Tab-separated table of N, CA, C and O in Angstrom:
chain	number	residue	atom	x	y	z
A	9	UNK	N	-70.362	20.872	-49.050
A	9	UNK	CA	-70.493	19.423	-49.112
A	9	UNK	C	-69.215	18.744	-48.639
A	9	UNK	O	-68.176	19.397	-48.540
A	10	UNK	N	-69.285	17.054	-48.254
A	10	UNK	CA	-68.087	16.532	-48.055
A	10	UNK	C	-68.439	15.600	-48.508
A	10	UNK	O	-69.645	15.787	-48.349
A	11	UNK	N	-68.342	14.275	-49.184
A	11	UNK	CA	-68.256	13.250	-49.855
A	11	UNK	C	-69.375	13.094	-50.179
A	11	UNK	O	-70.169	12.272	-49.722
A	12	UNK	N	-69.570	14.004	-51.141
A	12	UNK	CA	-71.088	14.321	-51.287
A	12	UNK	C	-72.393	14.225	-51.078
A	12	UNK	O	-73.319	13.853	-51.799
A	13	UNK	N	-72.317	14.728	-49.673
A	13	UNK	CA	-73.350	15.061	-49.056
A	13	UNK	C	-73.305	16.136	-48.407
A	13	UNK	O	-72.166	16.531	-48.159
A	14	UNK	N	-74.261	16.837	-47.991
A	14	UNK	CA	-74.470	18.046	-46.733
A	14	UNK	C	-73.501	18.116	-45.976
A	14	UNK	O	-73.050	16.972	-45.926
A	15	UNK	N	-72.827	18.859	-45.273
A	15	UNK	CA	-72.549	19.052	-43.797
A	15	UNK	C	-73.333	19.863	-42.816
A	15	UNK	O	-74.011	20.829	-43.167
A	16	UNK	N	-73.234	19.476	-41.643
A	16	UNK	CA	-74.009	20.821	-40.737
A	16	UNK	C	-72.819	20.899	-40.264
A	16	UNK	O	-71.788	20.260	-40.473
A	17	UNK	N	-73.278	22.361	-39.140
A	17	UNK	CA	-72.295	22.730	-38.126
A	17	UNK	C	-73.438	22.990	-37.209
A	17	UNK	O	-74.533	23.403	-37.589
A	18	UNK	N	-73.078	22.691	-35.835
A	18	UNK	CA	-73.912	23.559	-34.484
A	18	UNK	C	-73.551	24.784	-34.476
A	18	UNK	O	-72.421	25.223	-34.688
A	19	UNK	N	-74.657	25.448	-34.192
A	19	UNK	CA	-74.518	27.239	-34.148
A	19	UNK	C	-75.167	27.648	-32.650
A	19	UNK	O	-74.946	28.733	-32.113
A	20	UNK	N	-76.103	26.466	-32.001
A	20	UNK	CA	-76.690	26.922	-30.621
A	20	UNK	C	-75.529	27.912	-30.253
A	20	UNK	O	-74.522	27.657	-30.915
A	21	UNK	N	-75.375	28.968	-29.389
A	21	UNK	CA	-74.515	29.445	-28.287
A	21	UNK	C	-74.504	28.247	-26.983
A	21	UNK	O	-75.542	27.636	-26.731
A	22	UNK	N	-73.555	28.056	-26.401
A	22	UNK	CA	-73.865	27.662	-24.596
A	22	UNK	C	-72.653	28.227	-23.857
A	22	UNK	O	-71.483	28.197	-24.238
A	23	UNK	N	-73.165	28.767	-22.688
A	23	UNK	CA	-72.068	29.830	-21.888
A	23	UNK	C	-71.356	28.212	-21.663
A	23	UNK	O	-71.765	27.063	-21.497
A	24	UNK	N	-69.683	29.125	-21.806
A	24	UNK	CA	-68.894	28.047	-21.437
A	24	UNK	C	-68.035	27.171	-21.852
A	24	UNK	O	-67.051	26.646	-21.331
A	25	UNK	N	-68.720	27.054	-23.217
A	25	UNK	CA	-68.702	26.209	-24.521
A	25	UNK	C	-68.198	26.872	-25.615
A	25	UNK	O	-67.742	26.194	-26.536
A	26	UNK	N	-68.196	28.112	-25.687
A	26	UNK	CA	-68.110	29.057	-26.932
A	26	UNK	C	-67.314	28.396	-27.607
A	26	UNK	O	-67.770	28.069	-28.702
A	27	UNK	N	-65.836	27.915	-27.295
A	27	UNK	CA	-64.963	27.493	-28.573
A	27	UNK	C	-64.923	25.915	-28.790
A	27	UNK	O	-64.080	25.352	-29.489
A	28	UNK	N	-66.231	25.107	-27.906
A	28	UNK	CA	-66.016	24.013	-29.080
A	28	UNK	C	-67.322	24.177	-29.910
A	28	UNK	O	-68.451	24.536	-29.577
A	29	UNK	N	-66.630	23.680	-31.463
A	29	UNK	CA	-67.537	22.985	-32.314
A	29	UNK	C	-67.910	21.581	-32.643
A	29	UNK	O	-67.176	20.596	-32.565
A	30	UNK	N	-69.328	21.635	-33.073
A	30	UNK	CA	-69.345	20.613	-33.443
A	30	UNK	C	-70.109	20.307	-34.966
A	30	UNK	O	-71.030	21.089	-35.205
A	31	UNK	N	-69.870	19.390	-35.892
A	31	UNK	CA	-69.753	19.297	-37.342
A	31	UNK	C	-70.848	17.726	-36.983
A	31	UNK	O	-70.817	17.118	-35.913
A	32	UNK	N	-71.556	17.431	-37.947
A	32	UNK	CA	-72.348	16.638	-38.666
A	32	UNK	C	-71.937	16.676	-39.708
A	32	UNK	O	-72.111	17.654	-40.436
A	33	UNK	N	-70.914	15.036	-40.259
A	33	UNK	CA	-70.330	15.031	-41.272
A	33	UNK	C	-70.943	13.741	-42.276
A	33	UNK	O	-71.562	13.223	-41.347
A	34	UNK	N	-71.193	12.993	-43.234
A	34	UNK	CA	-70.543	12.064	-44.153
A	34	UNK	C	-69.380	11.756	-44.399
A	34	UNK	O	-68.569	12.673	-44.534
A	35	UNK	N	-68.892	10.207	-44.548
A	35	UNK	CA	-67.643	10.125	-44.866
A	35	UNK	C	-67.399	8.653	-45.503
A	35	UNK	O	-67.433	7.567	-44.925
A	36	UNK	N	-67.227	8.848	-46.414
A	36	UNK	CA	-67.376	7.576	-47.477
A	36	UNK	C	-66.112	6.658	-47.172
A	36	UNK	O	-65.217	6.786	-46.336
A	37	UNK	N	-66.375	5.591	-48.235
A	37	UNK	CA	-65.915	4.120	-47.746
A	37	UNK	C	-64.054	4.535	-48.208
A	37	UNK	O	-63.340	3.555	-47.996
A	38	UNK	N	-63.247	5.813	-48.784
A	38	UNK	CA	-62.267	5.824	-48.964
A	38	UNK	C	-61.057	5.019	-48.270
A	38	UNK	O	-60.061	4.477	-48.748
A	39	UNK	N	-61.725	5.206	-46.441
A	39	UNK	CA	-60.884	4.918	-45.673
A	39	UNK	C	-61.118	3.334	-45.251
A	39	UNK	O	-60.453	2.629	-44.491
A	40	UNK	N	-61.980	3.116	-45.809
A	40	UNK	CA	-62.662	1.197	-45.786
A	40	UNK	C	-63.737	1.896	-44.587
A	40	UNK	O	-63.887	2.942	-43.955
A	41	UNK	N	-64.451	0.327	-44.785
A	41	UNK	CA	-66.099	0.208	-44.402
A	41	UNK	C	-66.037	0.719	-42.877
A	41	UNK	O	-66.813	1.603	-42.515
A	42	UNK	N	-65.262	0.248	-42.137
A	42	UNK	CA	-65.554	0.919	-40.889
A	42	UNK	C	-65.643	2.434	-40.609
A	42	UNK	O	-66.344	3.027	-39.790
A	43	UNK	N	-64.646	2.959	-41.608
A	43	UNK	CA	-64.850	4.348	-41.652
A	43	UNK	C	-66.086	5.303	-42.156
A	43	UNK	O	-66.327	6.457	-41.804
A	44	UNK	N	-66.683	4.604	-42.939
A	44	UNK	CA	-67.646	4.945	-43.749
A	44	UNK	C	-68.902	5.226	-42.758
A	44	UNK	O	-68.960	4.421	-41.828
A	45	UNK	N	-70.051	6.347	-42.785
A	45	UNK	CA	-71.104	6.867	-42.268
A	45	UNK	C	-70.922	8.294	-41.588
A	45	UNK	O	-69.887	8.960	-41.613
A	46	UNK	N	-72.035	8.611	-41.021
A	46	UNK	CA	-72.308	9.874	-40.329
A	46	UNK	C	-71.617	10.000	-39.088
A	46	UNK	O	-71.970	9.304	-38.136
A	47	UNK	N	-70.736	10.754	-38.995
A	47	UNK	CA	-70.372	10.931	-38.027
A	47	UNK	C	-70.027	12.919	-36.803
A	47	UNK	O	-69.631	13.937	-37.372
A	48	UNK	N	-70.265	12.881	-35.568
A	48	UNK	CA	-70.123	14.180	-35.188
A	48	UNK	C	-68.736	14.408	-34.669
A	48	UNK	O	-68.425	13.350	-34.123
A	49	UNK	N	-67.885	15.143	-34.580
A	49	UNK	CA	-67.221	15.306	-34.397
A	49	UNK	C	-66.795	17.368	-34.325
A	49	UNK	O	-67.660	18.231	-34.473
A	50	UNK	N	-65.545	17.608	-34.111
A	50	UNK	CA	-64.581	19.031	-34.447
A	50	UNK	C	-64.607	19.660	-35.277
A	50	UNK	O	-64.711	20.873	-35.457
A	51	UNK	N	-64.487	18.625	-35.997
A	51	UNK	CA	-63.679	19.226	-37.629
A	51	UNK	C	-64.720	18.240	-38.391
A	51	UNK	O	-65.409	17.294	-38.010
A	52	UNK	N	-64.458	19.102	-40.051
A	52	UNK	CA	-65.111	17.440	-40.751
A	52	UNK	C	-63.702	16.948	-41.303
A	52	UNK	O	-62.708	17.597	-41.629
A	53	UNK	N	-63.998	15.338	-41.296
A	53	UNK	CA	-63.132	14.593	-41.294
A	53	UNK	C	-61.719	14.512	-40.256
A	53	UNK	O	-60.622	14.031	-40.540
A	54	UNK	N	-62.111	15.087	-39.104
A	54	UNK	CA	-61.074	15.087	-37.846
A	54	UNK	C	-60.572	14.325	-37.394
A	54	UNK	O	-60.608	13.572	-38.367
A	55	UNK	N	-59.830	13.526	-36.343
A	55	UNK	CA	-59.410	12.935	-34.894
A	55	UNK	C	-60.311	12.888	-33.755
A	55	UNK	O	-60.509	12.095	-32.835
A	56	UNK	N	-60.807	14.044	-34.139
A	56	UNK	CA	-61.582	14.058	-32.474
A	56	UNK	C	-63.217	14.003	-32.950
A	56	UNK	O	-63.957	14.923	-33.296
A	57	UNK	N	-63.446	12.690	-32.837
A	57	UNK	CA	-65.295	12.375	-32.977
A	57	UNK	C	-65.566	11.871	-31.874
A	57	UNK	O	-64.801	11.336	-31.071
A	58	UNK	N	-67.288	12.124	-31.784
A	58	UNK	CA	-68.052	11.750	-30.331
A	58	UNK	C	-68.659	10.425	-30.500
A	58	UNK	O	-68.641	9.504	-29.684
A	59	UNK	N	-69.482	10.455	-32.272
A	59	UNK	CA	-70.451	9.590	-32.337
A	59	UNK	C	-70.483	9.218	-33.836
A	59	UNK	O	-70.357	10.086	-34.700
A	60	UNK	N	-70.660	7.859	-34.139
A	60	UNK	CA	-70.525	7.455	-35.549
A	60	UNK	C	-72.036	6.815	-35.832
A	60	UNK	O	-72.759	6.505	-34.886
A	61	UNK	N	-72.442	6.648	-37.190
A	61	UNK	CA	-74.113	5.872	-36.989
A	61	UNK	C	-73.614	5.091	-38.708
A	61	UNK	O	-73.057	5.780	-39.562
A	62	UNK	N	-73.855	4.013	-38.869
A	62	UNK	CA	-73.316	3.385	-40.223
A	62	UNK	C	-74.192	3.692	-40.902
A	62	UNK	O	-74.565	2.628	-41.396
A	63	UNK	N	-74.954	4.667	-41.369
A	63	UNK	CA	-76.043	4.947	-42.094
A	63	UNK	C	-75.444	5.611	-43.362
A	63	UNK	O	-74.532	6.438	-43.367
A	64	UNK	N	-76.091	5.126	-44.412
A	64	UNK	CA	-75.737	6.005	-45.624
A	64	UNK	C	-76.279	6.637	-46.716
A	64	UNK	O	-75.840	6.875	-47.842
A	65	UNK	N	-77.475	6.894	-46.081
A	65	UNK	CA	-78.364	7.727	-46.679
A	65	UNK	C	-77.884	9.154	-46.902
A	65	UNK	O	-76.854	9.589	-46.388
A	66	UNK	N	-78.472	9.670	-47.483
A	66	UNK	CA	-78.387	11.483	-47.883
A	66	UNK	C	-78.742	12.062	-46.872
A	66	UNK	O	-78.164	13.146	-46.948
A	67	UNK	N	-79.486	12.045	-45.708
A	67	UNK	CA	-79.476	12.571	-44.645
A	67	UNK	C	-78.983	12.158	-43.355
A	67	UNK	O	-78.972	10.931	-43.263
A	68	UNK	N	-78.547	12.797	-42.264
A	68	UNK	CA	-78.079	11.848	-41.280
A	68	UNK	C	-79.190	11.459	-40.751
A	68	UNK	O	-80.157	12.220	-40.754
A	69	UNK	N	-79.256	10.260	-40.222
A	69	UNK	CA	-80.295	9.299	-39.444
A	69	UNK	C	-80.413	9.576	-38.294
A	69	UNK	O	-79.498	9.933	-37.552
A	70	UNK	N	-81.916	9.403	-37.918
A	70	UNK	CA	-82.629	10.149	-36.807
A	70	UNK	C	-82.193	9.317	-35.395
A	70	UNK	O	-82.114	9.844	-34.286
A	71	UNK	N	-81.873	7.584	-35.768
A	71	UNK	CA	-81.291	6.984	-34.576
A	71	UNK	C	-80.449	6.188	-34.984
A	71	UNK	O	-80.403	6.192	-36.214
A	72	UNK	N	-79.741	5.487	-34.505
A	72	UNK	CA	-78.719	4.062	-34.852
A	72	UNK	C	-77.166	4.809	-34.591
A	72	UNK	O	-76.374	4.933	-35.525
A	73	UNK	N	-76.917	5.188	-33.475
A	73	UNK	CA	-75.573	6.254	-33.394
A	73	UNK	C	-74.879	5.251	-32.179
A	73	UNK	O	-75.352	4.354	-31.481
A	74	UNK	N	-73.525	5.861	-32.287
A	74	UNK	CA	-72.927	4.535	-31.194
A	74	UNK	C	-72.365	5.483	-30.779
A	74	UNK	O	-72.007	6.505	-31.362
A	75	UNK	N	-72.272	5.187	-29.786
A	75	UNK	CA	-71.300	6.994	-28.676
A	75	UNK	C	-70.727	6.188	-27.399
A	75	UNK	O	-71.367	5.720	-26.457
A	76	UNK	N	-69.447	6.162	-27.619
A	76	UNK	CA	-68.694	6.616	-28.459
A	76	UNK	C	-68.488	6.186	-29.625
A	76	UNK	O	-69.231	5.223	-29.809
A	77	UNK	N	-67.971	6.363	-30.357
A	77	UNK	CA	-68.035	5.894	-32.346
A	77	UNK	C	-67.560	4.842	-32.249
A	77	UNK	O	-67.839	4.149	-33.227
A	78	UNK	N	-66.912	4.318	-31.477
A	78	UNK	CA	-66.094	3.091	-31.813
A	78	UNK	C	-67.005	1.500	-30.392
A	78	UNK	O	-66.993	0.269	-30.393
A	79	UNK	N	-67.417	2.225	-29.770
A	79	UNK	CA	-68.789	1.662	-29.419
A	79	UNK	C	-68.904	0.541	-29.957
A	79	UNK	O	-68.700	0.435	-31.167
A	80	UNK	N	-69.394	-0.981	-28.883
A	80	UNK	CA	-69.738	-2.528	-29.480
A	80	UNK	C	-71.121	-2.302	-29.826
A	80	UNK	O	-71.394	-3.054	-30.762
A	81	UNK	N	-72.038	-1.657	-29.516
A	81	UNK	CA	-73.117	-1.311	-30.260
A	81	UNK	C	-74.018	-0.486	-29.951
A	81	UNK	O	-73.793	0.009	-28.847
A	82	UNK	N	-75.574	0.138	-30.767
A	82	UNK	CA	-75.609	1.285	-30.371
A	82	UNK	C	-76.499	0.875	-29.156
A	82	UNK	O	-76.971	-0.239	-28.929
A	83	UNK	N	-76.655	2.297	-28.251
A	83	UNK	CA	-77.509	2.276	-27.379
A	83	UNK	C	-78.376	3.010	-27.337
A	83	UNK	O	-78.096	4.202	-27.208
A	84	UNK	N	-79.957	2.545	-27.439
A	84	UNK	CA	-80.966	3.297	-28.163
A	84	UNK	C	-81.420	4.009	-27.390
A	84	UNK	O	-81.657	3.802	-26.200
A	85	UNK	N	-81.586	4.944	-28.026
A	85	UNK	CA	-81.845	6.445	-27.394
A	85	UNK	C	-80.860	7.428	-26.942
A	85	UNK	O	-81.091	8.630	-27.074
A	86	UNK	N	-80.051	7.105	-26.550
A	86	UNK	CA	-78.401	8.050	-26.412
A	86	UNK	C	-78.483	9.474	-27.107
A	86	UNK	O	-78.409	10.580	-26.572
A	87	UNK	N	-78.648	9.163	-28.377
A	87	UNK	CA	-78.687	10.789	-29.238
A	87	UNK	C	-79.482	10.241	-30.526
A	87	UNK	O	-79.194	9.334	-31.308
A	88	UNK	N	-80.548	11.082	-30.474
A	88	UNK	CA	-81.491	11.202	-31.547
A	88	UNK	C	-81.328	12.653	-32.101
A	88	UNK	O	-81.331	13.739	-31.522
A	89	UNK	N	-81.144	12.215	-33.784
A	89	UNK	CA	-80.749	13.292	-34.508
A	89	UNK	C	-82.182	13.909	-35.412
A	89	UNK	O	-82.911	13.386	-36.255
A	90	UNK	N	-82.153	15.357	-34.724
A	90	UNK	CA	-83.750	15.861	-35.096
A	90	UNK	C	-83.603	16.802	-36.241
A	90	UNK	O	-82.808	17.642	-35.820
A	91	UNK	N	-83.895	17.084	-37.312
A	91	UNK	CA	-83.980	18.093	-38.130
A	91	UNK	C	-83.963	19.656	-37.335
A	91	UNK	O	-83.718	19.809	-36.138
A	92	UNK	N	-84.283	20.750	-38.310
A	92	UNK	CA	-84.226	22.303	-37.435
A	92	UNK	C	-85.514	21.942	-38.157
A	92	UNK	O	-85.569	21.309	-39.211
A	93	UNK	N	-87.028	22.645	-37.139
A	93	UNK	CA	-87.966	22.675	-37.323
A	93	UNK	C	-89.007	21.600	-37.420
A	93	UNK	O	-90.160	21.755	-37.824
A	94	UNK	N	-88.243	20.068	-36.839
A	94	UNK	CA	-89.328	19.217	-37.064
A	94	UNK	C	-89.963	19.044	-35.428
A	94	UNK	O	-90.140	17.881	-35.064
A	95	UNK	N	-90.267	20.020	-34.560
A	95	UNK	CA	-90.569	19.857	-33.414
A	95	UNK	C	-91.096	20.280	-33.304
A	95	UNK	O	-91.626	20.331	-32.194
Protein backbone atom coordinates (compact mmCIF):
# COMPACT_ATOMS: atom_id res chain seq x y z
CA UNK A 1 0.00 0.00 0.00
CA UNK A 2 0.90 3.80 -0.17
CA UNK A 3 -1.38 6.30 1.43
CA UNK A 4 -3.63 3.84 1.79
CA UNK A 5 -4.43 2.53 -1.09
CA UNK A 6 -3.18 -0.22 -3.63
CA UNK A 7 -0.21 0.26 -5.70
CA UNK A 8 0.40 -1.46 -9.06
CA UNK A 9 3.54 -1.92 -10.89
CA UNK A 10 3.75 -2.79 -14.86
CA UNK A 11 5.13 -6.23 -15.36
CA UNK A 12 4.30 -6.37 -19.43
CA UNK A 13 8.02 -7.21 -20.83
CA UNK A 14 8.84 -4.75 -24.08
CA UNK A 15 12.20 -5.38 -25.96
CA UNK A 16 14.08 -2.30 -25.29
CA UNK A 17 12.39 -1.11 -22.35
CA UNK A 18 13.50 -3.73 -19.86
CA UNK A 19 14.81 -1.19 -17.23
CA UNK A 20 12.11 1.29 -17.15
CA UNK A 21 9.36 0.97 -14.66
CA UNK A 22 6.38 2.04 -14.26
CA UNK A 23 4.20 2.37 -10.76
CA UNK A 24 0.38 3.30 -10.45
CA UNK A 25 0.45 5.20 -7.32
CA UNK A 26 -2.06 7.23 -4.72
CA UNK A 27 -0.84 10.13 -3.05
CA UNK A 28 -2.67 12.06 -0.53
CA UNK A 29 -3.23 15.70 0.21
CA UNK A 30 0.20 15.67 2.64
CA UNK A 31 1.92 17.63 0.04
CA UNK A 32 -1.37 20.06 -0.51
CA UNK A 33 -4.23 19.59 -3.02
CA UNK A 34 -2.35 19.79 -6.11
CA UNK A 35 -0.35 16.98 -5.12
CA UNK A 36 -3.00 14.84 -4.14
CA UNK A 37 -4.45 11.83 -6.72
CA UNK A 38 -3.37 8.96 -8.94
CA UNK A 39 -0.56 9.30 -10.40
CA UNK A 40 2.09 7.03 -12.95
CA UNK A 41 5.26 7.49 -12.66
CA UNK A 42 9.20 5.43 -11.66
CA UNK A 43 9.05 5.15 -8.36
CA UNK A 44 6.04 5.55 -5.96
CA UNK A 45 6.12 8.85 -4.78
CA UNK A 46 9.11 9.92 -7.28
CA UNK A 47 10.35 13.04 -9.48
CA UNK A 48 9.87 11.47 -12.50
CA UNK A 49 5.86 11.17 -13.34
CA UNK A 50 4.12 10.89 -16.79
CA UNK A 51 0.49 11.36 -15.77
CA UNK A 52 -1.60 12.67 -12.81
CA UNK A 53 -5.75 12.19 -12.73
CA UNK A 54 -7.30 14.20 -9.44
CA UNK A 55 -9.36 11.29 -8.63
CA UNK A 56 -9.70 9.93 -5.21
CA UNK A 57 -11.34 7.05 -5.13
CA UNK A 58 -9.92 3.56 -3.98
CA UNK A 59 -9.28 2.64 -7.39
CA UNK A 60 -7.44 4.45 -10.05
CA UNK A 61 -9.91 5.98 -12.57
CA UNK A 62 -10.59 4.60 -15.85
CA UNK A 63 -10.34 8.34 -17.50
CA UNK A 64 -9.73 12.03 -16.36
CA UNK A 65 -5.64 11.78 -16.60
CA UNK A 66 -3.63 14.85 -17.75
CA UNK A 67 -0.32 13.85 -19.52
CA UNK A 68 1.70 15.40 -18.81
CA UNK A 69 0.68 15.70 -14.94
CA UNK A 70 1.08 19.12 -14.78
CA UNK A 71 -1.08 19.53 -17.98
CA UNK A 72 -3.90 22.76 -18.29
CA UNK A 73 -6.32 20.03 -18.74
CA UNK A 74 -7.14 16.60 -19.49
CA UNK A 75 -7.28 15.36 -22.95
CA UNK A 76 -9.86 12.77 -23.42
CA UNK A 77 -8.82 9.74 -24.42
CA UNK A 78 -4.92 10.06 -24.12
CA UNK A 79 -4.71 7.07 -21.55
CA UNK A 80 -7.52 5.05 -20.37
CA UNK A 81 -6.82 3.08 -17.32
CA UNK A 82 -8.22 -0.63 -17.80
CA UNK A 83 -8.27 -3.18 -15.03
CA UNK A 84 -6.22 -6.87 -15.73
CA UNK A 85 -9.06 -8.88 -17.14
CA UNK A 86 -11.77 -6.43 -17.89
CA UNK A 87 -11.34 -6.96 -21.74
Amino acid sequence: ENHERRYYQKMQFIPGHEDIKVFLYYWDDRDGAEFCGWWFGNELGGSQVWARSNSHGDLPPRIGWKIPWDAPRVEPGLLLCEPVGSG
